[in-house]
Each structure stands twice: as C-alpha cells, then as structure tokens.
XYZ file of N, CA and C in Angstrom:
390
model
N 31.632 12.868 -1.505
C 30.708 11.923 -0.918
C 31.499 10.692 -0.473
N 31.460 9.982 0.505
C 32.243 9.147 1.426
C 31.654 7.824 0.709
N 32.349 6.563 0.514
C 32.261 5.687 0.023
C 31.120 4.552 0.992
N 30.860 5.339 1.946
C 29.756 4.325 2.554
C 28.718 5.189 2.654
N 28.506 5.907 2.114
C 27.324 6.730 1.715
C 26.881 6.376 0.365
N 27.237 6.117 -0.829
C 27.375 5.525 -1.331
C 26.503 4.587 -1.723
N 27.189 3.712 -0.847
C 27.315 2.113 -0.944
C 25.484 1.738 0.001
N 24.920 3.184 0.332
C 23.871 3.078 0.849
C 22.715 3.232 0.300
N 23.123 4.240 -1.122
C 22.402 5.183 -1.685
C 21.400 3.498 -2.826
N 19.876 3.921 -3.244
C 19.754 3.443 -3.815
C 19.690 3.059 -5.500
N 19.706 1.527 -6.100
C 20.262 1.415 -7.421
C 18.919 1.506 -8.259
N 19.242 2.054 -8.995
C 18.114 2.333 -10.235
C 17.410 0.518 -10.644
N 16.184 0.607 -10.600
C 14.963 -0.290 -10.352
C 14.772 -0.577 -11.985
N 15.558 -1.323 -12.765
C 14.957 -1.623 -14.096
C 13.356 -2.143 -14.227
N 12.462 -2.577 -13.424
C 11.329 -2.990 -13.341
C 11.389 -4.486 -14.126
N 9.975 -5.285 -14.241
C 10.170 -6.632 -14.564
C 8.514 -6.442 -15.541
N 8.576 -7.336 -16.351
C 7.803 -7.598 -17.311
C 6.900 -8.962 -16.934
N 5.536 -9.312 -16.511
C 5.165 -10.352 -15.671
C 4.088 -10.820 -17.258
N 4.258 -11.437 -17.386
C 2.847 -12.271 -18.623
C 1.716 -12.843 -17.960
N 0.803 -12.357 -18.613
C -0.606 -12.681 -17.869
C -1.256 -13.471 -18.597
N -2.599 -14.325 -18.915
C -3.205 -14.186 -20.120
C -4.049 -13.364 -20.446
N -4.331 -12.448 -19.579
C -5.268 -10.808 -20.472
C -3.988 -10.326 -20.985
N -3.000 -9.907 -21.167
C -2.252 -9.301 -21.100
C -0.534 -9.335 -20.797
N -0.396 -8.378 -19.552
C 1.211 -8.517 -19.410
C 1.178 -6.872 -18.136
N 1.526 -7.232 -17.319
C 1.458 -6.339 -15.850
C 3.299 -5.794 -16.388
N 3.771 -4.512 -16.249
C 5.222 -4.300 -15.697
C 4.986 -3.596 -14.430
N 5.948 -4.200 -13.521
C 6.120 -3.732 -12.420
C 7.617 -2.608 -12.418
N 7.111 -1.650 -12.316
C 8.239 -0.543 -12.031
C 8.540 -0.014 -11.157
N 7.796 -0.356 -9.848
C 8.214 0.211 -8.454
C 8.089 -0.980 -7.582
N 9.156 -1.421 -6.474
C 8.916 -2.668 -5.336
C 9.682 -1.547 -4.418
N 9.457 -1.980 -2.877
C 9.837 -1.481 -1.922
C 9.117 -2.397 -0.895
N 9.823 -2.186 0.281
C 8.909 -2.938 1.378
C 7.646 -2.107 1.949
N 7.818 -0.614 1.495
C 6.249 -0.123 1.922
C 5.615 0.098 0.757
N 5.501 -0.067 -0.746
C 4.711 0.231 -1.564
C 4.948 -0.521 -3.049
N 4.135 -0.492 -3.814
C 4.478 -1.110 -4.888
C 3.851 -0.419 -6.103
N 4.218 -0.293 -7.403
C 3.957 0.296 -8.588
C 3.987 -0.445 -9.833
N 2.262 -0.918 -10.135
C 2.667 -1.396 -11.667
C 2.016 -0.706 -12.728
N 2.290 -0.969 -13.899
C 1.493 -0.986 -15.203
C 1.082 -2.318 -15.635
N -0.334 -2.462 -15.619
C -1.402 -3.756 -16.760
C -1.639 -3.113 -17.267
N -1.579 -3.883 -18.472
C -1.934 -3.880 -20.245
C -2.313 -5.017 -20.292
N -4.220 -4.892 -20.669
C -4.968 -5.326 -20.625
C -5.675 -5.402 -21.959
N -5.809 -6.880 -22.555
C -5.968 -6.715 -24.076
C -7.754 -6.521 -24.114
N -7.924 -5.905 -25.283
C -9.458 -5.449 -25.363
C -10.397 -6.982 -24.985
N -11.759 -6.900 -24.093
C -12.554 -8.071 -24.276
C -11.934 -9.119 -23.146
N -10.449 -9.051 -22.392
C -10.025 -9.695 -21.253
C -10.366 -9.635 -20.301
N -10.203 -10.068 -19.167
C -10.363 -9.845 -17.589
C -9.757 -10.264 -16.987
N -9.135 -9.730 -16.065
C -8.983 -10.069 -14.821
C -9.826 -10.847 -13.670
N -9.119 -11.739 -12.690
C -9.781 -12.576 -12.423
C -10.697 -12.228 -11.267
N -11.876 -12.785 -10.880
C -12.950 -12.120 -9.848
C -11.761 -12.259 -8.669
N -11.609 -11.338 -7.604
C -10.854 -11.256 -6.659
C -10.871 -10.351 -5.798
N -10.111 -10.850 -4.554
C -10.231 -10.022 -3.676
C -8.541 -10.631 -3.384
N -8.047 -9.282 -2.096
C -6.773 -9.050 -1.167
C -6.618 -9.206 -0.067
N -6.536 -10.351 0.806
C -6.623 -9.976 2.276
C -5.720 -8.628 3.067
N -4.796 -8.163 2.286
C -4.228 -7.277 3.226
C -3.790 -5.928 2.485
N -3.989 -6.702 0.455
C -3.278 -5.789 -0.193
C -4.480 -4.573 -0.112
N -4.092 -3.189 -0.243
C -4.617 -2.422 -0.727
C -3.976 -0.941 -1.653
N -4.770 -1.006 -2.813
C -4.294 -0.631 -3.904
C -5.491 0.795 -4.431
N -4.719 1.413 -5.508
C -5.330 2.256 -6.352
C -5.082 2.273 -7.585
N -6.295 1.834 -8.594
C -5.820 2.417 -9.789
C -6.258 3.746 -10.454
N -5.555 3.334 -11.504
C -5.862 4.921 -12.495
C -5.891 4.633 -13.761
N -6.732 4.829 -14.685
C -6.579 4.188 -16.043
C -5.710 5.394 -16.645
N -4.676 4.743 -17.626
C -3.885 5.980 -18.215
C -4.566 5.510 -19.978
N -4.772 4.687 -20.187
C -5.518 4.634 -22.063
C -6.236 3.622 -22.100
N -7.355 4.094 -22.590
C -8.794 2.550 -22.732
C -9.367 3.514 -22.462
N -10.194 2.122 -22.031
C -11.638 2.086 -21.039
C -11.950 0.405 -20.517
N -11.951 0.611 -18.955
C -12.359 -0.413 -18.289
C -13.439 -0.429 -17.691
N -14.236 -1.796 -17.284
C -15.166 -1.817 -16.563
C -14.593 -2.217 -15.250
N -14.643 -1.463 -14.399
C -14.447 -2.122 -12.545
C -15.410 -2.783 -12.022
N -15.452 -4.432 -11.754
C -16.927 -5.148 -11.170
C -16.617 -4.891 -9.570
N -17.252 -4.958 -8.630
C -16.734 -4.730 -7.721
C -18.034 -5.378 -6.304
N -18.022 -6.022 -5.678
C -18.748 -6.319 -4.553
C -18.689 -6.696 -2.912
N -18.998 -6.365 -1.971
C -18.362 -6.507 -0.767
C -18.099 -7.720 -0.238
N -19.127 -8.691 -1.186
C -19.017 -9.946 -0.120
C -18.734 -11.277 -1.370
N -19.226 -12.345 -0.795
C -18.724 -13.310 -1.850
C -20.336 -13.363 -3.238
N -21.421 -13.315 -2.233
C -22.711 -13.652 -2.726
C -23.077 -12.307 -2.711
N -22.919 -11.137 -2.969
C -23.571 -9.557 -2.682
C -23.399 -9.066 -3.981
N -24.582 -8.335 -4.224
C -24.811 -7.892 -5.454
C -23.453 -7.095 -6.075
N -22.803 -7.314 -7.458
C -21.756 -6.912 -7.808
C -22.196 -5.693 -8.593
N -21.631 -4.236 -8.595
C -21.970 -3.176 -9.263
C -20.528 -3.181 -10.306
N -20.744 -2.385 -11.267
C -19.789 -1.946 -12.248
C -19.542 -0.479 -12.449
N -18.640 -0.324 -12.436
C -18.163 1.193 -12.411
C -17.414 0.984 -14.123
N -17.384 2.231 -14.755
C -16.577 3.132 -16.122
C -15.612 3.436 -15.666
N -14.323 3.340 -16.373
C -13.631 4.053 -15.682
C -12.873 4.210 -17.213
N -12.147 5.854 -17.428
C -11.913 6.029 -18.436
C -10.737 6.741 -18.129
N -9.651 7.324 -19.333
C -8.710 7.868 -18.775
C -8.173 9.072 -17.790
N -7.712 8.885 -17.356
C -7.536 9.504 -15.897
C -8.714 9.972 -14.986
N -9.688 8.427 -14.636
C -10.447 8.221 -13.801
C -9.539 7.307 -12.725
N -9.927 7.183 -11.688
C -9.580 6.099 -10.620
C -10.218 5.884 -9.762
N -9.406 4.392 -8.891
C -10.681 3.704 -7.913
C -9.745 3.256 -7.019
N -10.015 3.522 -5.692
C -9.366 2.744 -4.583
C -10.005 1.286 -4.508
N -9.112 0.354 -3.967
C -9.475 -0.954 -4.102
C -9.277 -1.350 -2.582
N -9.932 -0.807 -1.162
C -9.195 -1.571 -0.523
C -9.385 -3.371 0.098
N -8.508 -3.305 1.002
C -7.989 -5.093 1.144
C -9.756 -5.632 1.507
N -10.251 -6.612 1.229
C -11.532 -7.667 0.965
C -12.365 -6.952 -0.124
N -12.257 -6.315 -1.090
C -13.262 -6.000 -1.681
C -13.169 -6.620 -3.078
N -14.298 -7.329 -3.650
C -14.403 -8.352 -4.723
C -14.219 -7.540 -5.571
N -13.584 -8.084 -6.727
C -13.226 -6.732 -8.384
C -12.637 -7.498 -9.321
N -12.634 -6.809 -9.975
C -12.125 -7.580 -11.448
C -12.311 -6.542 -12.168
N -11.196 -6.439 -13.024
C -10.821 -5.393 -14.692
C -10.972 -6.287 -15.872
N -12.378 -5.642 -16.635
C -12.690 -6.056 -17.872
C -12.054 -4.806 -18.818
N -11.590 -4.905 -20.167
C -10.753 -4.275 -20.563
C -12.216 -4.171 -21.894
N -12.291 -2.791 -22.092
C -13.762 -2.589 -23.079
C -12.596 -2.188 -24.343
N -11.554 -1.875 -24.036
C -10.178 -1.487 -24.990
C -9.474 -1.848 -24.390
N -8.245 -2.075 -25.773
C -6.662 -2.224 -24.819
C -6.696 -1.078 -23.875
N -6.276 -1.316 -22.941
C -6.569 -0.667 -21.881
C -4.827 -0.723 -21.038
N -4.303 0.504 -20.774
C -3.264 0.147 -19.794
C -3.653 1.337 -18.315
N -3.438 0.181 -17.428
C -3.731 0.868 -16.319
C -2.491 1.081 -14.836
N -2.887 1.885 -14.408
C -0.919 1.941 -13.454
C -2.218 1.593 -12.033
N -1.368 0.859 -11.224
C -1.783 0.550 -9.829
C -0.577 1.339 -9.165
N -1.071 1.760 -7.833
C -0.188 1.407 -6.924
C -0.755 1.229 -5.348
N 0.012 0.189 -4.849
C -0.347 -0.693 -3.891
C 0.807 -0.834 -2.597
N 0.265 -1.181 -1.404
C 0.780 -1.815 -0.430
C 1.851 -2.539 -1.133
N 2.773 -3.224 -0.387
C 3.637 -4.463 -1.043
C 3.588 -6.006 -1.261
N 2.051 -6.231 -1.147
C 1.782 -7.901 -1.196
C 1.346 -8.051 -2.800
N 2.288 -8.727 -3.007
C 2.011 -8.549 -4.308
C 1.241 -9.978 -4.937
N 1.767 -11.062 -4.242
C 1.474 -11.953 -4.177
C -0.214 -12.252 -3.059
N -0.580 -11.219 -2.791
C -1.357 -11.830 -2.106
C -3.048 -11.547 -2.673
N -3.488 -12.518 -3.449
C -4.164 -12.695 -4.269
C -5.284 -13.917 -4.148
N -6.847 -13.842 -4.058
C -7.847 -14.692 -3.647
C -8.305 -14.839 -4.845
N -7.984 -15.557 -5.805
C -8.843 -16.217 -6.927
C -9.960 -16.343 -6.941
N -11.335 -16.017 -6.978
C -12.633 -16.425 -6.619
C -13.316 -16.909 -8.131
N -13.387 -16.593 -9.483
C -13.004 -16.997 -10.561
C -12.327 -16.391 -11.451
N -12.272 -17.092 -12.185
C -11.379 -17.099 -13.744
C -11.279 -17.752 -14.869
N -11.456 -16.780 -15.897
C -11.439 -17.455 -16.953
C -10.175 -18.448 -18.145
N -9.058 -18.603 -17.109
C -8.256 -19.202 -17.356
C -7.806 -19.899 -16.701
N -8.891 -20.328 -15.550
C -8.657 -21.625 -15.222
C -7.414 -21.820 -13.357
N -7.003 -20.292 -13.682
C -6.103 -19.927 -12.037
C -7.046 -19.807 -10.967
N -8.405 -20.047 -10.904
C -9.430 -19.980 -9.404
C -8.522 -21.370 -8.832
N -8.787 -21.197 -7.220
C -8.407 -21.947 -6.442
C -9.528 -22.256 -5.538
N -10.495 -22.617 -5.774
C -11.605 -22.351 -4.639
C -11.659 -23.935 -3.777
C-alpha cells in the first residue's frame, strides 16, 4: 500500500463524552454527511421542548422506556408516543419533541450533521432562549 494512500485512509473516531443535565449524550460517529450518538437519560429527566431547523434525525431506544412529546407547531396540540426497546421514531427538521426518560433510558440517534443546531422552546434547566 503506497504511503499516500495511507495518509488518506481514515483514523479511528475515539468519540466524545458531552454532559447534559438529564444525563450525558456520547457521540461516536461525526462526518460531514451524518452523525451518531448515544443519550443516557436519567430516569424522571427530559430533554428540552425542541425543535431543528435543518437537523433531521432518528432514534431508537436500545434500554428504558421513553416518552416522545412531539407537535407540529409551536401552539398545536402535543401527542406522546411509548417508545420501548428497539422501538423508533424519525424526528424530522421543525417538528416539536422532547425525551422524557420513564427509566434510565439510553437511546442511539442518528442524524444529519448539525449538531449544534438546536431551538430551545423550554426547559427545565433553564437553557430556553426564547
């Protein structure tokens, strides 16, 4: 194998450990077309009411049980979905949601690459930006 072949090939992705206050997200996959995490979501937490302008994502619960809130608009009736292990839910970009954790709950996303791109609408720790 030629030394600029190589030097092309890609390096093993140790992933990053992000602290939340439900919890603690690891991210184990980045790329410029996709992204891969694990939240661990402590029992009785949530995630904050939100929406994505561009991100769009899927999860999958791998242990728990979560509640998915979920609504189209800002003021539109919010439904709740179960979601239990190896259930899942597409999330795509404007749709209101939030993960209540009914158990420790760890769940794998994977998403577009905005990772950062995140609409606070509330929260119980105080990160809404409205």
């Amino acid at each position: 194998m030629s030394r600029a072949f190589k030097d092309t090939l890609p390096k093993p992705f140790r992933g990053r450990r992000v602290r939340k206050p439900w919890g603690h997200e690891w991210i184990w996959g980045e790329s410029p077309r996709y992204a891969g995490k694990i939240l661990h979501v402590k029992a009785g937490e949530a995630l904050s009411w939100q929406y994505h302008r561009k991100k769009d994502e899927t999860i999958c619960v791998l242990s728990g049980d979560i509640r998915l809130e979920i609504a189209a608009t800002d003021d539109g009736p919010r439904r709740t979905v179960r979601l239990s292990p190896g259930k899942s839910f597409r999330i795509p970009a404007l749709l209101r949601h939030r993960i209540i954790a009914v158990t420790d709950s760890d769940v794998i996303e994977a998403s577009s690459p905005e990772l950062d791109d995140v609409v606070r609408l509330e929260d119980r720790y105080g990160r809404a930006k409205n």
